[in-house]
Short mmCIF file of C-alpha atoms in Angstrom, two decimals:
data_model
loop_
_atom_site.label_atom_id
_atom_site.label_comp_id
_atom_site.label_asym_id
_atom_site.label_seq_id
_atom_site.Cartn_x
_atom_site.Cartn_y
_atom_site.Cartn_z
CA UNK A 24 98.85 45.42 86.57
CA UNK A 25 99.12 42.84 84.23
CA UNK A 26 101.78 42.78 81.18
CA UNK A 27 100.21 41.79 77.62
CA UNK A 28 102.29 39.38 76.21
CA UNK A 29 101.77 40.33 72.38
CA UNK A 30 102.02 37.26 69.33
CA UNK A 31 104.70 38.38 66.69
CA UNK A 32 105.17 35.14 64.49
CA UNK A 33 108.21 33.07 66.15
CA UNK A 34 108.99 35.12 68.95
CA UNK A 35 106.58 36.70 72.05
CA UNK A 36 106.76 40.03 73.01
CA UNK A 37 106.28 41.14 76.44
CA UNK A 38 105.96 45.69 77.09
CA UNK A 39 105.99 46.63 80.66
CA UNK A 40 104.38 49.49 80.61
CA UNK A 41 104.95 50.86 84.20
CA UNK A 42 106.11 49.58 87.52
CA UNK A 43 105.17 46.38 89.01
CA UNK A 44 104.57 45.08 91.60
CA UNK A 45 106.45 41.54 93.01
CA UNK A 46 103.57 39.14 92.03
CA UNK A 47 102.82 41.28 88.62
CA UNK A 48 106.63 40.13 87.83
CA UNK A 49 105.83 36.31 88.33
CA UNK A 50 102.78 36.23 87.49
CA UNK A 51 104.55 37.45 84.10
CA UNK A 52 107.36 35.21 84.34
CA UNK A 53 104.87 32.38 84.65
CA UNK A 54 102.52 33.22 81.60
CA UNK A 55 105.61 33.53 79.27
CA UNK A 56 107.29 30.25 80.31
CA UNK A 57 103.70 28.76 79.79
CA UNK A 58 103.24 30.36 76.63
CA UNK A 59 106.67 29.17 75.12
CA UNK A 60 105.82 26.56 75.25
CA UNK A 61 102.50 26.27 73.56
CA UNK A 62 103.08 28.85 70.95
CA UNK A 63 106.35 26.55 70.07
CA UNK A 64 107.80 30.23 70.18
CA UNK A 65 111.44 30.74 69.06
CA UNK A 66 112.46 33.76 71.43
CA UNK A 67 111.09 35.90 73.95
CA UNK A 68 111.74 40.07 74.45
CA UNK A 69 110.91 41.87 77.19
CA UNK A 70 110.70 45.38 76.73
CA UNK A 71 111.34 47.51 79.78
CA UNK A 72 111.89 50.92 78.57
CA UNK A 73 109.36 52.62 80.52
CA UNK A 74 110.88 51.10 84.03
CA UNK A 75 113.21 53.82 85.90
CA UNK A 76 113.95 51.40 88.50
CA UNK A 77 114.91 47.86 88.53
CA UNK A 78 115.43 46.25 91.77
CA UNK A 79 116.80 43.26 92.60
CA UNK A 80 114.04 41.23 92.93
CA UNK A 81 112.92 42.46 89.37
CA UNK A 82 116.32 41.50 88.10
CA UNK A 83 116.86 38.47 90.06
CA UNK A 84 113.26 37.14 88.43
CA UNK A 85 113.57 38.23 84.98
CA UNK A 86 116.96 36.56 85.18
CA UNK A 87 115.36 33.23 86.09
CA UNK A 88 112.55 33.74 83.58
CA UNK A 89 115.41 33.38 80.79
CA UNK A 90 116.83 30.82 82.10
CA UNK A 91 113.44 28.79 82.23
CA UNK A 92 112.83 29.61 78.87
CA UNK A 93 115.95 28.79 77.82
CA UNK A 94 115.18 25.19 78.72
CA UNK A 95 112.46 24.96 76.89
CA UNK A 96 114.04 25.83 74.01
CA UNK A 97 113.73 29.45 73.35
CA UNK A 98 115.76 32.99 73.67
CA UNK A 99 115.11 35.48 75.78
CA UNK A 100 116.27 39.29 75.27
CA UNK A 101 115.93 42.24 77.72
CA UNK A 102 115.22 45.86 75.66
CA UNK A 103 115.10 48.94 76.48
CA UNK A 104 117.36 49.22 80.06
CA UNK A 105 117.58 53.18 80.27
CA UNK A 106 121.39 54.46 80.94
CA UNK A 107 120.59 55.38 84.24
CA UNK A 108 119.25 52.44 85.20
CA UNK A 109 121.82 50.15 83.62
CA UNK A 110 124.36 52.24 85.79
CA UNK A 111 122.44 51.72 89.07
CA UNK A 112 122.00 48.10 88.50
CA UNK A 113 125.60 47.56 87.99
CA UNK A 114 126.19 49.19 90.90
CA UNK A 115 123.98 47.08 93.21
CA UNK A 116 125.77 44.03 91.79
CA UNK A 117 122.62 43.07 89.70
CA UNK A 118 124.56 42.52 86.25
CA UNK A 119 122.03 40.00 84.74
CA UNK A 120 124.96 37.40 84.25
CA UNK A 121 123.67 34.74 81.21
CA UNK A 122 120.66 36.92 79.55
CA UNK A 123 120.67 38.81 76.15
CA UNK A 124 120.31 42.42 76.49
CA UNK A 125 120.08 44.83 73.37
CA UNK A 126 119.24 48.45 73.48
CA UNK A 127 115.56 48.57 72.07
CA UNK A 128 112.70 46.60 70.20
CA UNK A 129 113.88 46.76 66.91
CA UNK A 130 117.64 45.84 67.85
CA UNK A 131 115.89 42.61 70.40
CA UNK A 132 114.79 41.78 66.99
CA UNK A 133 117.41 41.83 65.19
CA UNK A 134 119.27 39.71 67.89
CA UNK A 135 117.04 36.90 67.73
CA UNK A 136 116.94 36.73 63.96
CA UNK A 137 120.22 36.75 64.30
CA UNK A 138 120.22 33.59 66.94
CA UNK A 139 117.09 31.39 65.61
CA UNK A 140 118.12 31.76 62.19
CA UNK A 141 119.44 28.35 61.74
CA UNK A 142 116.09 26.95 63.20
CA UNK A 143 114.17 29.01 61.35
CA UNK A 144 114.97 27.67 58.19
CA UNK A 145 114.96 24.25 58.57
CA UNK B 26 146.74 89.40 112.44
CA UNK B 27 149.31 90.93 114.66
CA UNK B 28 152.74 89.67 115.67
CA UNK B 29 151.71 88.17 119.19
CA UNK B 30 154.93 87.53 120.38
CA UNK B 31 155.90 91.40 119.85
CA UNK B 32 153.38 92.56 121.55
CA UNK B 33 153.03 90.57 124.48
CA UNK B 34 156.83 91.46 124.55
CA UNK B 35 155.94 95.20 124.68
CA UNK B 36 153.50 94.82 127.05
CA UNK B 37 156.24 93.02 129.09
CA UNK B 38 158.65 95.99 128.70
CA UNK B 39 159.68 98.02 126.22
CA UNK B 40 159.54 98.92 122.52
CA UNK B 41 163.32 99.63 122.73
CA UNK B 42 164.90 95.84 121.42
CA UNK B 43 162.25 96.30 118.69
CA UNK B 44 163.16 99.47 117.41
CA UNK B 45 166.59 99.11 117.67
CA UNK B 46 166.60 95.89 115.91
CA UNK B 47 164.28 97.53 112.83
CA UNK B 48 167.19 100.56 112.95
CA UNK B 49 170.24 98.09 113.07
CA UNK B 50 168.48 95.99 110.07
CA UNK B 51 167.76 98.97 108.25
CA UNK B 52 171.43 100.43 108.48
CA UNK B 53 172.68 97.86 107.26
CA UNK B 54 170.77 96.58 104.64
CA UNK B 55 173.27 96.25 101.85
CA UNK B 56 175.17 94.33 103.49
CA UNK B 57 173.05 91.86 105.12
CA UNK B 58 171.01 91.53 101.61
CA UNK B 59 173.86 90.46 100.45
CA UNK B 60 175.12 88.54 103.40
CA UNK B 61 171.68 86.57 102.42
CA UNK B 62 171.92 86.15 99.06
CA UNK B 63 175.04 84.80 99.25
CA UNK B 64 173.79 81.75 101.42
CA UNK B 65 170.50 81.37 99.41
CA UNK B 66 173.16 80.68 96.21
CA UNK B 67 175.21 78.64 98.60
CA UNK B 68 172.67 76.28 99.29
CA UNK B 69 171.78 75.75 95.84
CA UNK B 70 168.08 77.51 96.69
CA UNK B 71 165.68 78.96 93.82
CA UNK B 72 167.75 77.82 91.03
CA UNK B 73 164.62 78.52 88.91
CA UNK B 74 165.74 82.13 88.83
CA UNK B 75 168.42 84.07 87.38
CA UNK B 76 170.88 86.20 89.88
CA UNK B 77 169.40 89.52 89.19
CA UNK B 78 165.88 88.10 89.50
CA UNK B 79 167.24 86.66 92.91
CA UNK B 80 168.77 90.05 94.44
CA UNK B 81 165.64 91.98 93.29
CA UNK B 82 163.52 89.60 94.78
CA UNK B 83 165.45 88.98 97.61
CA UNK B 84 165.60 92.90 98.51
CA UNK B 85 162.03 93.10 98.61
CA UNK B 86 161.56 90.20 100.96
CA UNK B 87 164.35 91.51 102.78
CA UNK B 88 162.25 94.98 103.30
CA UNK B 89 158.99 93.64 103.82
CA UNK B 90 160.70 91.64 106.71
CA UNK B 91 161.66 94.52 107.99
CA UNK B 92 158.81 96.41 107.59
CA UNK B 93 156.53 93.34 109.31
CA UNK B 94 159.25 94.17 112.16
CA UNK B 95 158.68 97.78 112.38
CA UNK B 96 154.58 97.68 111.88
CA UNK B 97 154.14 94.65 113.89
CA UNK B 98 151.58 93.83 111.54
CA UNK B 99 151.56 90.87 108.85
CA UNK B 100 148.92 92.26 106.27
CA UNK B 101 151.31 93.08 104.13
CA UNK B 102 153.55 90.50 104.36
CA UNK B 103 150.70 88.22 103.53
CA UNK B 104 149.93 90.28 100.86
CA UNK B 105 153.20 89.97 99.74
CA UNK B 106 154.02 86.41 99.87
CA UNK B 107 151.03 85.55 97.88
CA UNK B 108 152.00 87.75 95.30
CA UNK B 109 155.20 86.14 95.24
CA UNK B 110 154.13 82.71 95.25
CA UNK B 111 151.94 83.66 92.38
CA UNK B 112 154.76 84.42 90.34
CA UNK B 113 157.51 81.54 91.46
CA UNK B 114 155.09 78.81 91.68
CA UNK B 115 154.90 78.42 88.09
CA UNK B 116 158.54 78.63 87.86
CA UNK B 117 158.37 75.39 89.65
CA UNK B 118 159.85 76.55 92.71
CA UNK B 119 159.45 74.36 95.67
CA UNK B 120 158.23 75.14 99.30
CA UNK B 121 161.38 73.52 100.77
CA UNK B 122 162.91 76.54 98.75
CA UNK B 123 160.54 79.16 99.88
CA UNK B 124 160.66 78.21 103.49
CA UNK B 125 164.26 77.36 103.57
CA UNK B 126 165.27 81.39 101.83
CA UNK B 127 163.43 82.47 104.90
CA UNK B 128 164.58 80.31 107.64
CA UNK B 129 168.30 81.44 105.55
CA UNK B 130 166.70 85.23 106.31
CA UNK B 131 166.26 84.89 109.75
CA UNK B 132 169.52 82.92 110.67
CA UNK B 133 170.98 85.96 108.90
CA UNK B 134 169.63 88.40 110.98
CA UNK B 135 169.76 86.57 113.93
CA UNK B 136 174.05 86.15 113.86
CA UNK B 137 174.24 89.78 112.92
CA UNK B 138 172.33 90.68 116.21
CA UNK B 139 174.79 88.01 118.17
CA UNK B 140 177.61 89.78 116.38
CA UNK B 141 176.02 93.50 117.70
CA UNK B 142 174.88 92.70 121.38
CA UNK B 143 177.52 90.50 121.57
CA UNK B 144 178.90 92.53 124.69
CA UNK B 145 175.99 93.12 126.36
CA UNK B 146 174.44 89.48 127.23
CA UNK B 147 171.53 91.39 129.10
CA UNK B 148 170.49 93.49 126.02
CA UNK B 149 170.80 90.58 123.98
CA UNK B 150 167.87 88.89 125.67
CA UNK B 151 165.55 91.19 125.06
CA UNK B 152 166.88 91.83 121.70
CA UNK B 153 166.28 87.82 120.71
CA UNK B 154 163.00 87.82 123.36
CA UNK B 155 161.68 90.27 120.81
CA UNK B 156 163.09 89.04 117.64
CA UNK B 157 162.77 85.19 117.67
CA UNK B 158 158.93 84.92 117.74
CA UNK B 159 158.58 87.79 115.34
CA UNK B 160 161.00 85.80 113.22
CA UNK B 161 158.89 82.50 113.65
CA UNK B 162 155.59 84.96 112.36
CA UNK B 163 157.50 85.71 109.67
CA UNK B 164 158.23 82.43 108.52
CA UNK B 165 154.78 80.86 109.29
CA UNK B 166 152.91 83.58 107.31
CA UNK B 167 155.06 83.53 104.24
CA UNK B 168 155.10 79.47 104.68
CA UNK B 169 151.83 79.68 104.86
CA UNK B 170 150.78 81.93 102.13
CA UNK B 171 152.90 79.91 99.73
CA UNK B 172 151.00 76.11 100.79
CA UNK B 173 147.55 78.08 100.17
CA UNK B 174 148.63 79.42 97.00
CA UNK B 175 149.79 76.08 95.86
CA UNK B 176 146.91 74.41 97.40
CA UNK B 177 144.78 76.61 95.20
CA UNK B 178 146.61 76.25 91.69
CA UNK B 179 146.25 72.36 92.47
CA UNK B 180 142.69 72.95 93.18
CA UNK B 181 142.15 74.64 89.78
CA UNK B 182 144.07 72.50 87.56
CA UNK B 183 141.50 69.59 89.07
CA UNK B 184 138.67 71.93 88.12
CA UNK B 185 140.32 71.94 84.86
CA UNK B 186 140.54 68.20 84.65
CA UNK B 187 137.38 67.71 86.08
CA UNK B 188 135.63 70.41 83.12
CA UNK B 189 137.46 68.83 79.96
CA UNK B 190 135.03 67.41 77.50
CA UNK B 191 135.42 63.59 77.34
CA UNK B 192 134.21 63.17 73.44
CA UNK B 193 132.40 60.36 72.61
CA UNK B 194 132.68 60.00 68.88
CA UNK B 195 131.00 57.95 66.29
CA UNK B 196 133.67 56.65 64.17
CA UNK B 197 131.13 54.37 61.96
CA UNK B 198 127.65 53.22 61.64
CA UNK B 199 126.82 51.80 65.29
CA UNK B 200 130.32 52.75 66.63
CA UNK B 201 131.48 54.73 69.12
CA UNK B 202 134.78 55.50 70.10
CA UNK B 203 135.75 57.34 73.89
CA UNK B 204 139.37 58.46 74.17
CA UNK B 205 140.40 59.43 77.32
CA UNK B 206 143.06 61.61 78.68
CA UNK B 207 144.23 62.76 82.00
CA UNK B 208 143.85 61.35 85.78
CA UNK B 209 140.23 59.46 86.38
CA UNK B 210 138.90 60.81 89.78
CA UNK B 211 135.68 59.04 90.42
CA UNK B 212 133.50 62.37 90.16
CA UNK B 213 135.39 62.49 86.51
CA UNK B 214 134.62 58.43 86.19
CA UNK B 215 131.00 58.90 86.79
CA UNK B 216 130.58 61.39 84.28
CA UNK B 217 132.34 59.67 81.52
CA UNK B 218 129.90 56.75 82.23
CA UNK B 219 126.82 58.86 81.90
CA UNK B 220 128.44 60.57 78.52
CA UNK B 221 129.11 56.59 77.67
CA UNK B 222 125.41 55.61 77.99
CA UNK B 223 123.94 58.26 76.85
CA UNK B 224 125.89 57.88 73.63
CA UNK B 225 125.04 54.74 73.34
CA UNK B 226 121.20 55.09 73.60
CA UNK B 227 121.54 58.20 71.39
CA UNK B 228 123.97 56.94 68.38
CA UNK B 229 122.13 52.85 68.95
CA UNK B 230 125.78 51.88 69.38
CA UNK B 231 126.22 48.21 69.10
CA UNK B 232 130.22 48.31 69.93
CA UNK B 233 132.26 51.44 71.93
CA UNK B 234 135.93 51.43 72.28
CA UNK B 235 137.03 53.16 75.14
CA UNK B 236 140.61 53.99 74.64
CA UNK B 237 142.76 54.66 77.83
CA UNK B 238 146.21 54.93 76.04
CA UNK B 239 146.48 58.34 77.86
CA UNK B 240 145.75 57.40 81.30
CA UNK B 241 148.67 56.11 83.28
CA UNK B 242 147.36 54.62 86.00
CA UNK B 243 143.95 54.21 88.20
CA UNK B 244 143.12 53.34 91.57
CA UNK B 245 140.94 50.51 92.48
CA UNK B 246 138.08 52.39 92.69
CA UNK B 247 138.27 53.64 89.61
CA UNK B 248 138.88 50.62 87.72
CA UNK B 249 136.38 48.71 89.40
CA UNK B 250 133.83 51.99 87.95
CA UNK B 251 135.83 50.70 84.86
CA UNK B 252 134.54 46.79 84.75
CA UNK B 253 130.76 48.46 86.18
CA UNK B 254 131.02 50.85 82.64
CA UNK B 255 131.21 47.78 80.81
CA UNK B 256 128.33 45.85 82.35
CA UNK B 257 126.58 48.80 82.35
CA UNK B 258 127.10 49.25 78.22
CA UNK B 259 125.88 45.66 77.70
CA UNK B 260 122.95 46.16 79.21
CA UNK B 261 122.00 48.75 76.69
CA UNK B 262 123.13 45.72 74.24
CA UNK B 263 126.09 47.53 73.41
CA UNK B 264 129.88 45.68 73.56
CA UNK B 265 132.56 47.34 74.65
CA UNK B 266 136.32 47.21 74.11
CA UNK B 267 139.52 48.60 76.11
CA UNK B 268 142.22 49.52 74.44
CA UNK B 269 145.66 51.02 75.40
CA UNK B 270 146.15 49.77 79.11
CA UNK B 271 149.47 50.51 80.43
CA UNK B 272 151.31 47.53 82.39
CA UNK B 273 150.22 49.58 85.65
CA UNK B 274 146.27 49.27 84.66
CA UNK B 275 146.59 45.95 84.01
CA UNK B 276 147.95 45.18 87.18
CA UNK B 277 145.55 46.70 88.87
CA UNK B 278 142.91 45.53 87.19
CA UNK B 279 144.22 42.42 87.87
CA UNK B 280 144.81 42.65 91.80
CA UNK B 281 141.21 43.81 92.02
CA UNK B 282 140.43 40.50 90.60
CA UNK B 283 138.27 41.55 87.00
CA UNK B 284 136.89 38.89 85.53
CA UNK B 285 138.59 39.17 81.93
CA UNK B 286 135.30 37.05 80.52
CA UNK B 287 133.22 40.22 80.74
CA UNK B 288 135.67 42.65 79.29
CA UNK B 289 137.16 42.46 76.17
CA UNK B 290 140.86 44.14 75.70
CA UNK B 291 142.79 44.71 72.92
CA UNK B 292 146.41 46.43 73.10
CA UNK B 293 146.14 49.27 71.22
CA UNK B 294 142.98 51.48 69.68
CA UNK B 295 143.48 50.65 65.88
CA UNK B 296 143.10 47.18 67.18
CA UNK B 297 140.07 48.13 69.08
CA UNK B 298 138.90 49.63 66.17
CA UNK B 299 139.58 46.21 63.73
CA UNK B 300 138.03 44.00 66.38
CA UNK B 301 135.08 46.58 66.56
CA UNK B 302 134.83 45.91 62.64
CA UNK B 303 134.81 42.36 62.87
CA UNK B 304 132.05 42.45 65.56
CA UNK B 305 130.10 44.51 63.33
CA UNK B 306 130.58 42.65 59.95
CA UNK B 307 132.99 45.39 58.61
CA UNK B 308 135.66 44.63 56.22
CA UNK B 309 138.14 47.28 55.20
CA UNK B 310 139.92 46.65 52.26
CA UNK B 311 141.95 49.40 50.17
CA UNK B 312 140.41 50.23 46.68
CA UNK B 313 143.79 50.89 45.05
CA UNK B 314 147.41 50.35 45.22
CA UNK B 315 148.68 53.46 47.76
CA UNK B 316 150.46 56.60 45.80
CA UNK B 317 154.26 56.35 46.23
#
């Protein structure tokens, strides 16, 4: 299944709506670096509320992801991480070292405001 | 539960050193109560109680001895010595007490029945064939039933540990304070994380300050479910702050290695709580000059 990544002036917004599948996660990973880069896009959030499982190849991916788009030039925050699965990623040792987490849409938000703000009004 | 070594004794002979041992104990109970008594204070045993509390309790040991003797059975006995350990082990009375007034009991007994059959070295085998492994029943049961009772207060007072509530309060706008109190087992550690996160997604908690001031020390384990917490709490976007760790948390916190760029510590919880402030863009400043 394929994740829409959604327009939102500066920033892209990316809703994983259910679970997905290995290439579904690169394939995503792909589209967003792509797209940072040709929306000139400020920050990216990834919204993963409706996932009750991260594994590590998930994590491991995602990870990358915001460290590719942190080269060229934008933020990336992870929303939405449920309790439960926050605990059980911890406790695989998949701690998401490096990447902005925050605990919904609205707070993601808020974070990169909070982070582009100097760029923003240049 | 019988006394084994009585009865494969009678089987062997006779009831005879039995009986007369349960007559010689009964005739002279006053003075061997006493004898006992006298060596339990002696030896500096259940100082926890007061001397009439002693020779009360000490007669009624001192008859359901004898009457484990006489039945040859240990039903009541047992029955007994958990009652008494009921009531003593509050008192804070020890087992080395407890199985050191009996031991005292039987040694007792046992030089009173050297001083009887003294003459009559025959007799006085069968007389000890018959007594010693009754005596060692004895003991064992009342040993026994005073470890089990023990074993179960400890096992409720965990249970009582375990079913405190662990608050976790919202002391401002988007902050959450956990205090907590008491040993950290990890079935308690788990579910003061779960209480943790859930707060967090339910309050939208951007900073928690767990306070530990009132824990006095943690394993590994548990401190290493201490430094998971945290990671877990950021990745609900949510910063978290220790406060209170005593010299023996920090220590093992740091022989498990934490890495003290991923947890944030501050000495004591109204620090926790000012740093919390800062992180949030809280300033607290007084309104007024304070009453004198």
């Amino acid at each position: 299944m394929e994740v829409p990544i959604l327009k939102q002036g500066p920033y892209l917004i990316a809703i994983i709506q259910s679970a997905l599948a290995d290439a579904d996660i690169v394939h995503l990973r792909d589209a967003l670096v792509e797209k940072v880069g040709r929306h000139r896009s400020l920050g990216v959030i990834i919204d993963v509320t409706a996932l009750d499982v991260m594994d590590s190849f998930a994590t491991g991916t995602l990870r990358d992801m915001a460290h590719m788009v942190r080269l060229r030039g934008a933020e990336t925050v992870i929303v939405g991480i449920q309790p439960d699965v926050a605990f059980a990623m911890v406790h695989m040792g998949l701690k998401m070292e490096g990447v902005a987490t925050a605990l919904d849409l609205e707070e993601g938000l808020a974070y990169l405001d909070q982070r582009t703000r100097a760029v923003r009004h240049r | 539960m019988g006394l084994t070594g009585l009865q494969k004794d009678s089987k062997r002979a006779s009831d005879v050193p039995l009986r007369e041992i349960v007559a010689h104990l009964a005739e002279n109970r006053a003075q061997l109560r006493e004898e006992w008594v006298r060596r339990i204070t002696d030896a500096q045993l259940l100082t926890a109680m007061t001397k009439d509390e002693l020779f009360a309790e000490a007669t009624s040991v001192y008859d359901s001895y004898v009457d484990a003797l006489e039945t040859r059975t240990l039903e009541s006995l047992q029955a007994y010595a958990q009652n008494l350990s009921e009531r003593i082990i509050p008192r804070g009375v020890e087992t080395h007490e407890v199985v050191g007034i009996v031991l005292l009991l039987r040694d007792v007994l046992a030089r009173s029945l050297f001083t009887k059959y003294h003459d009559t070295p025959a007799l006085l085998d069968r007389v000890l064939d018959a007594y010693e492994p009754a005596a060692n029943s004895i003991a064992i049961t009342v040993a026994v039933g005073f470890v089990r009772e023990r074993e179960r207060v400890i096992r409720q007072q965990q249970e009582s540990i375990r079913e405190l509530s662990t608050p976790v309060l919202q002391v401002r706008e988007r902050l959450l304070i956990q205090p907590i109190i008491g040993v950290i087992d990890p079935h308690r550690a788990r579910q003061l994380t779960e209480q943790l996160l859930r707060g967090i997604r339910d309050t939208r908690a951007r900073v928690v300050v767990i306070d530990i001031t009132g824990v006095a020390a943690m394993d590994a384990n548990v401190a290493n479910h201490l430094v998971l917490t945290v990671e877990a709490a950021r990745l609900l976007g949510a910063s978290v702050i220790v406060t209170g760790l005593s010299p023996e948390i920090a220590q093992t916190l740091v022989n498990i290695g934490v890495d003290l760029g991923k947890m944030r510590t501050v000495g004591d919880l109204q620090g926790g709580i000012e740093e919390a402030e800062r992180l949030l863009g809280y300033k607290v400043v007084p309104v007024a000059e304070p009453q004198a």
